[in-house]
mmCIF file of C-alpha atoms in Angstrom:
data_model
loop_
_atom_site.group_PDB
_atom_site.id
_atom_site.type_symbol
_atom_site.label_atom_id
_atom_site.label_comp_id
_atom_site.label_asym_id
_atom_site.label_seq_id
_atom_site.Cartn_x
_atom_site.Cartn_y
_atom_site.Cartn_z
ATOM 1 C CA MET A 209 17.606 -3.674 4.684
ATOM 2 C CA VAL A 210 15.555 -3.810 1.383
ATOM 3 C CA THR A 211 17.373 -2.286 -1.764
ATOM 4 C CA VAL A 212 14.874 -0.604 -4.124
ATOM 5 C CA GLN A 213 16.108 0.449 -7.442
ATOM 6 C CA SER A 214 14.983 0.168 -11.017
ATOM 7 C CA ILE A 215 15.893 -2.792 -13.206
ATOM 8 C CA SER A 216 18.203 -0.772 -15.551
ATOM 9 C CA LYS A 217 20.453 0.048 -12.597
ATOM 10 C CA TYR A 218 20.723 -3.294 -11.047
ATOM 11 C CA ASP A 219 24.033 -4.732 -12.375
ATOM 12 C CA LYS A 220 25.144 -6.732 -9.545
ATOM 13 C CA LEU A 221 26.020 -10.350 -10.468
ATOM 14 C CA HIS A 222 24.402 -12.214 -7.336
ATOM 15 C CA PRO A 223 21.756 -14.239 -8.744
ATOM 16 C CA THR A 224 17.971 -14.127 -7.620
ATOM 17 C CA ALA A 225 15.045 -15.839 -6.644
ATOM 18 C CA ILE A 226 12.105 -13.652 -7.865
ATOM 19 C CA THR A 227 8.395 -13.272 -7.753
ATOM 20 C CA ILE A 228 6.611 -11.048 -10.115
ATOM 21 C CA GLY A 229 3.288 -8.676 -9.294
ATOM 22 C CA THR A 230 1.758 -5.671 -8.070
ATOM 23 C CA PHE A 231 1.316 -6.887 -4.718
ATOM 24 C CA ASP A 232 -0.622 -3.728 -3.685
ATOM 25 C CA GLY A 233 -1.437 -3.678 -0.090
ATOM 26 C CA VAL A 234 0.847 -6.925 0.557
ATOM 27 C CA HIS A 235 -1.886 -8.479 2.137
ATOM 28 C CA ILE A 236 -2.258 -11.755 4.008
ATOM 29 C CA GLY A 237 -2.752 -13.647 0.717
ATOM 30 C CA HIS A 238 0.443 -11.935 -0.896
ATOM 31 C CA ARG A 239 2.758 -13.209 2.560
ATOM 32 C CA GLU A 240 2.069 -16.698 1.386
ATOM 33 C CA ILE A 241 4.157 -16.159 -1.930
ATOM 34 C CA LEU A 242 6.536 -13.713 -0.083
ATOM 35 C CA GLU A 243 7.199 -15.867 2.975
ATOM 36 C CA ARG A 244 8.028 -18.932 0.274
ATOM 37 C CA LEU A 245 10.260 -16.483 -1.949
ATOM 38 C CA ILE A 246 12.207 -15.415 1.069
ATOM 39 C CA LYS A 247 12.587 -18.806 2.775
ATOM 40 C CA THR A 248 13.578 -20.501 -0.792
ATOM 41 C CA ALA A 249 16.307 -17.837 -1.372
ATOM 42 C CA ALA A 250 17.983 -17.965 1.816
ATOM 43 C CA ALA A 251 18.231 -21.848 1.372
ATOM 44 C CA LEU A 252 19.670 -21.302 -2.316
ATOM 45 C CA ASP A 253 21.907 -18.411 -1.184
ATOM 46 C CA LEU A 254 19.910 -16.221 -3.999
ATOM 47 C CA LYS A 255 18.790 -12.635 -3.285
ATOM 48 C CA SER A 256 14.905 -12.800 -2.593
ATOM 49 C CA THR A 257 13.583 -10.356 -5.249
ATOM 50 C CA VAL A 258 10.050 -8.699 -6.031
ATOM 51 C CA LEU A 259 9.782 -7.160 -9.439
ATOM 52 C CA THR A 260 6.983 -4.875 -9.506
ATOM 53 C CA PHE A 261 5.614 -1.970 -11.550
ATOM 54 C CA PHE A 262 4.677 1.643 -11.502
ATOM 55 C CA PRO A 263 2.210 3.411 -12.568
ATOM 56 C CA HIS A 264 -0.133 0.392 -12.231
ATOM 57 C CA PRO A 265 -0.650 -1.180 -15.670
ATOM 58 C CA ARG A 266 -4.350 -0.192 -16.041
ATOM 59 C CA MET A 267 -3.209 3.538 -15.414
ATOM 60 C CA VAL A 268 -1.384 3.295 -18.686
ATOM 61 C CA LEU A 269 -3.039 0.729 -20.932
ATOM 62 C CA GLN A 270 -6.711 1.853 -20.207
ATOM 63 C CA LYS A 271 -5.749 5.408 -19.130
ATOM 64 C CA ASP A 272 -7.725 4.471 -15.978
ATOM 65 C CA THR A 273 -6.678 7.230 -13.493
ATOM 66 C CA ASN A 274 -9.464 6.737 -11.021
ATOM 67 C CA ILE A 275 -7.827 3.744 -9.649
ATOM 68 C CA LYS A 276 -6.976 3.848 -6.205
ATOM 69 C CA LEU A 277 -4.150 1.907 -4.686
ATOM 70 C CA LEU A 278 -3.611 0.309 -1.290
ATOM 71 C CA ASN A 279 -0.111 1.515 -0.968
ATOM 72 C CA THR A 280 2.548 4.414 -1.954
ATOM 73 C CA ILE A 281 5.726 3.176 -3.198
ATOM 74 C CA ALA A 282 7.401 4.114 0.051
ATOM 75 C CA GLU A 283 4.849 2.424 2.107
ATOM 76 C CA LYS A 284 5.323 -0.829 0.104
ATOM 77 C CA THR A 285 8.836 -0.772 0.641
ATOM 78 C CA LYS A 286 8.640 -0.355 4.686
ATOM 79 C CA ILE A 287 6.199 -3.218 4.583
ATOM 80 C CA LEU A 288 8.542 -5.617 2.214
ATOM 81 C CA GLU A 289 11.376 -4.667 4.161
ATOM 82 C CA ALA A 290 9.870 -5.752 7.486
ATOM 83 C CA LEU A 291 9.347 -9.084 5.724
ATOM 84 C CA GLY A 292 12.999 -9.357 5.232
ATOM 85 C CA LEU A 293 12.890 -8.894 1.424
ATOM 86 C CA ASP A 294 16.335 -8.383 -0.174
ATOM 87 C CA LEU A 295 15.709 -6.350 -3.441
ATOM 88 C CA LEU A 296 12.647 -4.373 -4.461
ATOM 89 C CA ILE A 297 12.749 -3.842 -8.149
ATOM 90 C CA ILE A 298 10.296 -1.216 -9.483
ATOM 91 C CA HIS A 299 9.989 -1.155 -13.141
ATOM 92 C CA PRO A 300 8.649 1.941 -15.138
ATOM 93 C CA PHE A 301 5.450 0.365 -16.899
ATOM 94 C CA THR A 302 5.169 2.099 -20.257
ATOM 95 C CA GLN A 303 3.512 1.484 -23.596
ATOM 96 C CA GLU A 304 6.820 0.542 -24.568
ATOM 97 C CA PHE A 305 7.292 -1.889 -22.104
ATOM 98 C CA SER A 306 3.794 -3.452 -22.507
ATOM 99 C CA ARG A 307 4.676 -3.968 -26.228
ATOM 100 C CA LEU A 308 8.067 -6.563 -25.064
ATOM 101 C CA SER A 309 7.473 -10.104 -26.356
ATOM 102 C CA ALA A 310 7.756 -13.049 -23.796
ATOM 103 C CA THR A 311 11.054 -13.920 -24.910
ATOM 104 C CA GLU A 312 12.358 -10.434 -24.735
ATOM 105 C CA PHE A 313 11.047 -9.809 -20.907
ATOM 106 C CA VAL A 314 12.711 -12.822 -19.962
ATOM 107 C CA ARG A 315 15.828 -12.924 -21.814
ATOM 108 C CA ASP A 316 16.450 -9.153 -21.069
ATOM 109 C CA ASN A 317 14.864 -8.617 -17.718
ATOM 110 C CA LEU A 318 14.864 -11.380 -15.946
ATOM 111 C CA VAL A 319 17.926 -13.350 -17.250
ATOM 112 C CA ASN A 320 20.390 -10.782 -18.497
ATOM 113 C CA GLN A 321 19.597 -8.127 -15.764
ATOM 114 C CA LEU A 322 18.375 -9.952 -12.746
ATOM 115 C CA HIS A 323 20.767 -12.990 -13.007
ATOM 116 C CA THR A 324 17.092 -15.095 -12.143
ATOM 117 C CA LYS A 325 17.507 -18.906 -10.953
ATOM 118 C CA LYS A 326 14.249 -19.268 -9.495
ATOM 119 C CA ILE A 327 10.975 -17.938 -10.308
ATOM 120 C CA ILE A 328 7.905 -18.508 -7.649
ATOM 121 C CA ILE A 329 4.927 -17.575 -9.301
ATOM 122 C CA GLY A 330 0.964 -17.820 -9.146
ATOM 123 C CA TYR A 331 -0.958 -20.540 -11.434
ATOM 124 C CA ASP A 332 -2.608 -18.049 -13.155
ATOM 125 C CA HIS A 333 0.360 -15.575 -13.930
ATOM 126 C CA ARG A 334 0.643 -14.093 -17.849
ATOM 127 C CA PHE A 335 3.291 -12.171 -19.175
ATOM 128 C CA GLY A 336 4.268 -10.513 -22.424
ATOM 129 C CA ARG A 337 2.844 -8.689 -24.944
ATOM 130 C CA ASN A 338 -0.897 -8.865 -24.726
ATOM 131 C CA ARG A 339 -0.165 -11.120 -21.811
ATOM 132 C CA ASN A 340 -0.287 -14.115 -24.139
ATOM 133 C CA ALA A 341 2.547 -16.447 -22.200
ATOM 134 C CA ASN A 342 1.640 -18.341 -19.218
ATOM 135 C CA ILE A 343 3.171 -20.685 -16.497
ATOM 136 C CA THR A 344 3.890 -23.256 -19.423
ATOM 137 C CA ASP A 345 5.478 -20.635 -21.513
ATOM 138 C CA LEU A 346 7.831 -19.783 -18.345
ATOM 139 C CA ARG A 347 8.916 -23.305 -17.806
ATOM 140 C CA ALA A 348 10.063 -23.369 -21.326
ATOM 141 C CA PHE A 349 11.909 -20.527 -20.762
ATOM 142 C CA GLY A 350 13.327 -21.942 -17.692
ATOM 143 C CA SER A 351 14.673 -24.719 -19.615
ATOM 144 C CA THR A 352 16.178 -22.596 -22.262
ATOM 145 C CA PHE A 353 17.988 -19.761 -19.646
ATOM 146 C CA ASN A 354 18.672 -22.427 -16.936
ATOM 147 C CA PHE A 355 16.370 -21.185 -13.940
ATOM 148 C CA ASP A 356 13.421 -23.088 -12.059
ATOM 149 C CA VAL A 357 10.118 -22.317 -11.895
ATOM 150 C CA GLU A 358 7.965 -23.003 -8.940
ATOM 151 C CA GLU A 359 4.271 -22.875 -9.340
ATOM 152 C CA ILE A 360 1.795 -21.950 -6.594
ATOM 153 C CA SER A 361 -1.238 -23.948 -6.929
ATOM 154 C CA ALA A 362 -4.932 -22.472 -7.378
ATOM 155 C CA GLN A 363 -5.623 -24.368 -4.094
ATOM 156 C CA GLU A 364 -2.918 -22.776 -2.022
ATOM 157 C CA ILE A 365 -3.865 -19.375 -3.408
ATOM 158 C CA ASP A 366 -7.376 -19.751 -3.017
ATOM 159 C CA ALA A 367 -7.022 -20.924 0.587
ATOM 160 C CA VAL A 368 -6.580 -17.423 1.463
ATOM 161 C CA SER A 369 -9.744 -15.670 -0.173
ATOM 162 C CA VAL A 370 -8.333 -12.497 -0.063
ATOM 163 C CA SER A 371 -7.495 -9.786 -2.914
ATOM 164 C CA SER A 372 -6.603 -6.023 -3.176
ATOM 165 C CA THR A 373 -10.203 -5.498 -4.625
ATOM 166 C CA LYS A 374 -11.721 -6.588 -1.664
ATOM 167 C CA ILE A 375 -9.538 -4.329 0.597
ATOM 168 C CA ARG A 376 -10.438 -1.521 -1.467
ATOM 169 C CA LYS A 377 -14.303 -2.516 -1.198
ATOM 170 C CA ALA A 378 -13.877 -2.680 2.348
ATOM 171 C CA LEU A 379 -12.108 0.726 2.746
ATOM 172 C CA GLU A 380 -14.236 2.729 0.717
ATOM 173 C CA ALA A 381 -17.018 1.366 2.556
ATOM 174 C CA GLY A 382 -15.433 2.329 5.975
ATOM 175 C CA ASP A 383 -14.995 -1.011 7.099
ATOM 176 C CA ILE A 384 -11.488 -0.638 8.637
ATOM 177 C CA ALA A 385 -11.955 -4.102 10.892
ATOM 178 C CA THR A 386 -12.420 -6.149 7.634
ATOM 179 C CA ALA A 387 -9.311 -4.086 5.769
ATOM 180 C CA ASN A 388 -7.197 -4.425 8.391
ATOM 181 C CA THR A 389 -7.767 -8.139 9.111
ATOM 182 C CA TYR A 390 -7.192 -8.815 5.508
ATOM 183 C CA LEU A 391 -3.936 -6.719 5.137
ATOM 184 C CA GLY A 392 -2.577 -8.376 8.359
ATOM 185 C CA TYR A 393 -1.782 -4.857 9.586
ATOM 186 C CA ASN A 394 -3.355 -1.570 10.287
ATOM 187 C CA TYR A 395 -4.311 0.390 7.124
ATOM 188 C CA MET A 396 -1.925 3.666 6.912
ATOM 189 C CA LEU A 397 -1.792 7.121 5.391
ATOM 190 C CA THR A 398 1.482 8.733 4.886
ATOM 191 C CA GLY A 399 1.900 12.497 4.391
ATOM 192 C CA SER A 400 3.038 15.842 5.166
ATOM 193 C CA ILE A 401 1.550 18.048 7.946
ATOM 194 C CA GLN A 402 0.266 21.222 6.663
ATOM 195 C CA LYS A 403 -1.042 24.464 8.328
ATOM 196 C CA GLY A 404 -4.775 24.467 8.037
ATOM 197 C CA LYS A 405 -7.330 26.934 9.258
ATOM 198 C CA GLY A 406 -6.906 26.519 13.014
ATOM 199 C CA LEU A 407 -10.259 26.228 13.786
ATOM 200 C CA GLY A 408 -9.998 22.835 15.639
ATOM 201 C CA ARG A 409 -7.545 24.740 18.318
ATOM 202 C CA GLN A 410 -10.121 27.309 18.466
ATOM 203 C CA ILE A 411 -12.751 24.919 20.103
ATOM 204 C CA GLY A 412 -10.133 22.973 21.920
ATOM 205 C CA PHE A 413 -9.279 20.425 19.389
ATOM 206 C CA PRO A 414 -6.117 21.320 17.534
ATOM 207 C CA THR A 415 -5.567 18.956 14.544
ATOM 208 C CA ALA A 416 -2.884 18.080 12.101
ATOM 209 C CA ASN A 417 -3.707 18.327 9.070
ATOM 210 C CA LEU A 418 -2.268 15.576 6.628
ATOM 211 C CA HIS A 419 -1.309 16.201 2.801
ATOM 212 C CA ILE A 420 -1.009 13.050 0.740
ATOM 213 C CA PRO A 421 0.835 14.052 -2.415
ATOM 214 C CA GLU A 422 0.253 10.681 -4.244
ATOM 215 C CA THR A 423 -3.084 11.463 -5.694
ATOM 216 C CA TYR A 424 -3.559 7.438 -6.452
ATOM 217 C CA LYS A 425 -3.350 6.363 -2.840
ATOM 218 C CA LEU A 426 -6.636 5.344 -1.892
ATOM 219 C CA VAL A 427 -8.470 7.124 1.313
ATOM 220 C CA PRO A 428 -10.998 5.518 3.307
ATOM 221 C CA LYS A 429 -14.798 6.450 3.389
ATOM 222 C CA ASN A 430 -15.362 9.918 4.997
ATOM 223 C CA GLY A 431 -15.999 9.704 8.747
ATOM 224 C CA VAL A 432 -14.271 9.865 12.295
ATOM 225 C CA TYR A 433 -11.733 7.019 12.765
ATOM 226 C CA VAL A 434 -9.240 6.137 16.044
ATOM 227 C CA VAL A 435 -5.780 6.148 15.000
ATOM 228 C CA GLN A 436 -2.245 6.059 16.226
ATOM 229 C CA SER A 437 1.009 7.467 15.046
ATOM 230 C CA ASN A 438 5.122 7.406 16.246
ATOM 231 C CA LEU A 439 5.764 11.090 17.350
ATOM 232 C CA MET A 440 8.817 11.947 18.666
ATOM 233 C CA GLY A 441 9.810 7.994 19.043
ATOM 234 C CA LYS A 442 6.498 6.853 21.183
ATOM 235 C CA THR A 443 3.028 5.889 20.176
ATOM 236 C CA VAL A 444 0.714 8.470 20.586
ATOM 237 C CA PHE A 445 -3.284 7.893 19.924
ATOM 238 C CA GLY A 446 -5.829 10.060 18.192
ATOM 239 C CA MET A 447 -8.856 10.663 16.276
ATOM 240 C CA MET A 448 -8.775 11.879 12.564
ATOM 241 C CA ASN A 449 -11.706 12.854 10.527
ATOM 242 C CA ILE A 450 -11.600 12.552 6.824
ATOM 243 C CA GLY A 451 -14.066 14.918 4.881
ATOM 244 C CA TYR A 452 -15.252 18.308 4.315
ATOM 245 C CA ASN A 453 -16.192 19.798 7.672
ATOM 246 C CA PRO A 454 -19.848 20.626 6.700
ATOM 247 C CA THR A 455 -20.490 22.298 10.010
ATOM 248 C CA VAL A 456 -18.356 25.350 9.219
ATOM 249 C CA GLU A 457 -19.207 24.942 5.449
ATOM 250 C CA GLY A 458 -16.044 23.242 4.381
ATOM 251 C CA LYS A 459 -15.246 22.966 0.608
ATOM 252 C CA GLU A 460 -12.483 21.073 0.439
ATOM 253 C CA LYS A 461 -11.443 17.583 1.617
ATOM 254 C CA THR A 462 -9.289 17.204 4.462
ATOM 255 C CA ILE A 463 -7.613 14.401 6.601
ATOM 256 C CA GLU A 464 -7.430 16.092 10.006
ATOM 257 C CA VAL A 465 -5.954 14.191 12.935
ATOM 258 C CA ASN A 466 -6.331 15.232 16.864
ATOM 259 C CA PHE A 467 -3.756 13.744 18.854
ATOM 260 C CA PHE A 468 -4.315 13.021 22.380
ATOM 261 C CA ASP A 469 -1.789 14.198 25.352
ATOM 262 C CA PHE A 470 0.057 15.772 22.432
ATOM 263 C CA ASP A 471 0.524 19.553 21.655
ATOM 264 C CA GLN A 472 3.634 19.955 19.800
ATOM 265 C CA ASP A 473 4.389 21.862 16.421
ATOM 266 C CA LEU A 474 4.401 19.100 13.698
ATOM 267 C CA TYR A 475 4.077 21.490 10.577
ATOM 268 C CA GLY A 476 6.358 20.187 7.688
ATOM 269 C CA GLN A 477 6.774 16.751 9.290
ATOM 270 C CA GLU A 478 6.278 13.210 7.327
ATOM 271 C CA LEU A 479 3.769 11.259 9.491
ATOM 272 C CA GLN A 480 2.672 7.740 8.979
ATOM 273 C CA ILE A 481 -1.238 7.451 10.629
ATOM 274 C CA ASP A 482 -2.304 4.020 10.993
ATOM 275 C CA ILE A 483 -6.141 3.538 11.378
ATOM 276 C CA LEU A 484 -7.600 1.305 14.208
ATOM 277 C CA HIS A 485 -11.127 1.986 14.088
ATOM 278 C CA ARG A 486 -13.894 3.892 12.806
ATOM 279 C CA ILE A 487 -16.489 5.440 15.019
ATOM 280 C CA ARG A 488 -18.916 7.502 12.832
ATOM 281 C CA ASP A 489 -19.887 8.970 9.622
ATOM 282 C CA GLU A 490 -19.182 12.670 9.178
ATOM 283 C CA HIS A 491 -22.288 14.933 10.013
ATOM 284 C CA LYS A 492 -23.271 18.645 9.753
ATOM 285 C CA PHE A 493 -24.060 19.875 13.006
ATOM 286 C CA GLU A 494 -26.382 22.674 14.100
ATOM 287 C CA SER A 495 -23.565 24.487 15.710
ATOM 288 C CA VAL A 496 -20.001 24.723 16.474
ATOM 289 C CA GLU A 497 -20.966 24.177 19.918
ATOM 290 C CA ALA A 498 -22.935 21.019 19.053
ATOM 291 C CA LEU A 499 -20.085 19.907 16.969
ATOM 292 C CA LYS A 500 -17.356 20.291 20.119
ATOM 293 C CA ARG A 501 -19.795 18.045 22.111
ATOM 294 C CA GLN A 502 -19.753 15.193 19.771
ATOM 295 C CA LEU A 503 -15.941 15.624 19.520
ATOM 296 C CA GLU A 504 -16.040 15.324 23.365
ATOM 297 C CA LYS A 505 -18.287 12.011 22.742
ATOM 298 C CA ASP A 506 -15.849 10.797 20.091
ATOM 299 C CA LYS A 507 -12.473 11.343 22.235
ATOM 300 C CA GLN A 508 -14.297 9.209 25.175
ATOM 301 C CA THR A 509 -15.301 6.275 22.339
ATOM 302 C CA SER A 510 -11.800 6.516 21.366
ATOM 303 C CA PHE A 511 -10.190 6.137 24.587
ATOM 304 C CA SER A 512 -12.686 3.007 25.001
ATOM 305 C CA LEU A 513 -11.278 1.481 21.752
ATOM 306 C CA ILE A 514 -7.559 2.270 22.330
ATOM 307 C CA PRO A 515 -5.780 -0.910 23.100
ATOM 308 C CA LYS A 516 -4.363 -0.780 26.789
#
């Protein structure tokens, strides 16, 4: 089980093999680094460790509150745990932290706190105040502080032409197929089920209204999607609408899921919704009856797309 904690609370003496980065999405490109880290750590009897930062540095340094991330902290933890990681360190990213020199960062955090013996890092990694230190500096620190640095070459990284930015753009365009391919898993939305207006139930399509408290979480383009979730220990499929419900003059953006063959109270529960396919854009229909007819078609389309 992966252990999640802040760097200041990590005081165990077991040495670590570490990689550093945002790892937003934990996509197939990230897996190259993470799988190597986990394998190397096991061979050397070290704790495989990811050091990541929150909030995202751009939120702090550029005051970019519009940046959307692919994973919440809880989602990222779940994915890393499934890969077999030992330790996830989430370091608060602040203005003060950004001003640490490279020496202070390596000595105080990597060496004194995390007892690092091995660092696996990309060829273009930069760190320290103004990001002015690079892989050459890191190797020099390794000689001083007795840790080994393994560089992942440009060829290895570029061989997997995937980036978190590409995935964000795919989701914003509603291209869930490309996003899921790049991620290596189905994109997920996680939140709590809250009471809605009950309009779905009135027309025969009761919905669970998903509320995501993390405002930085990227929600895909408005439209209708085929989804699945684990409910009461079993996989249940459904269709999800993201948007404003224009047919009934909706004013606020909602995420509503109609689960098939399931009609139990989910209010207050935390749910993970995995997105499988996109069916169509959101439309304003001439009447609620016309909307109902379209939902019947969407349901049949969903059945045709659900894995057998």
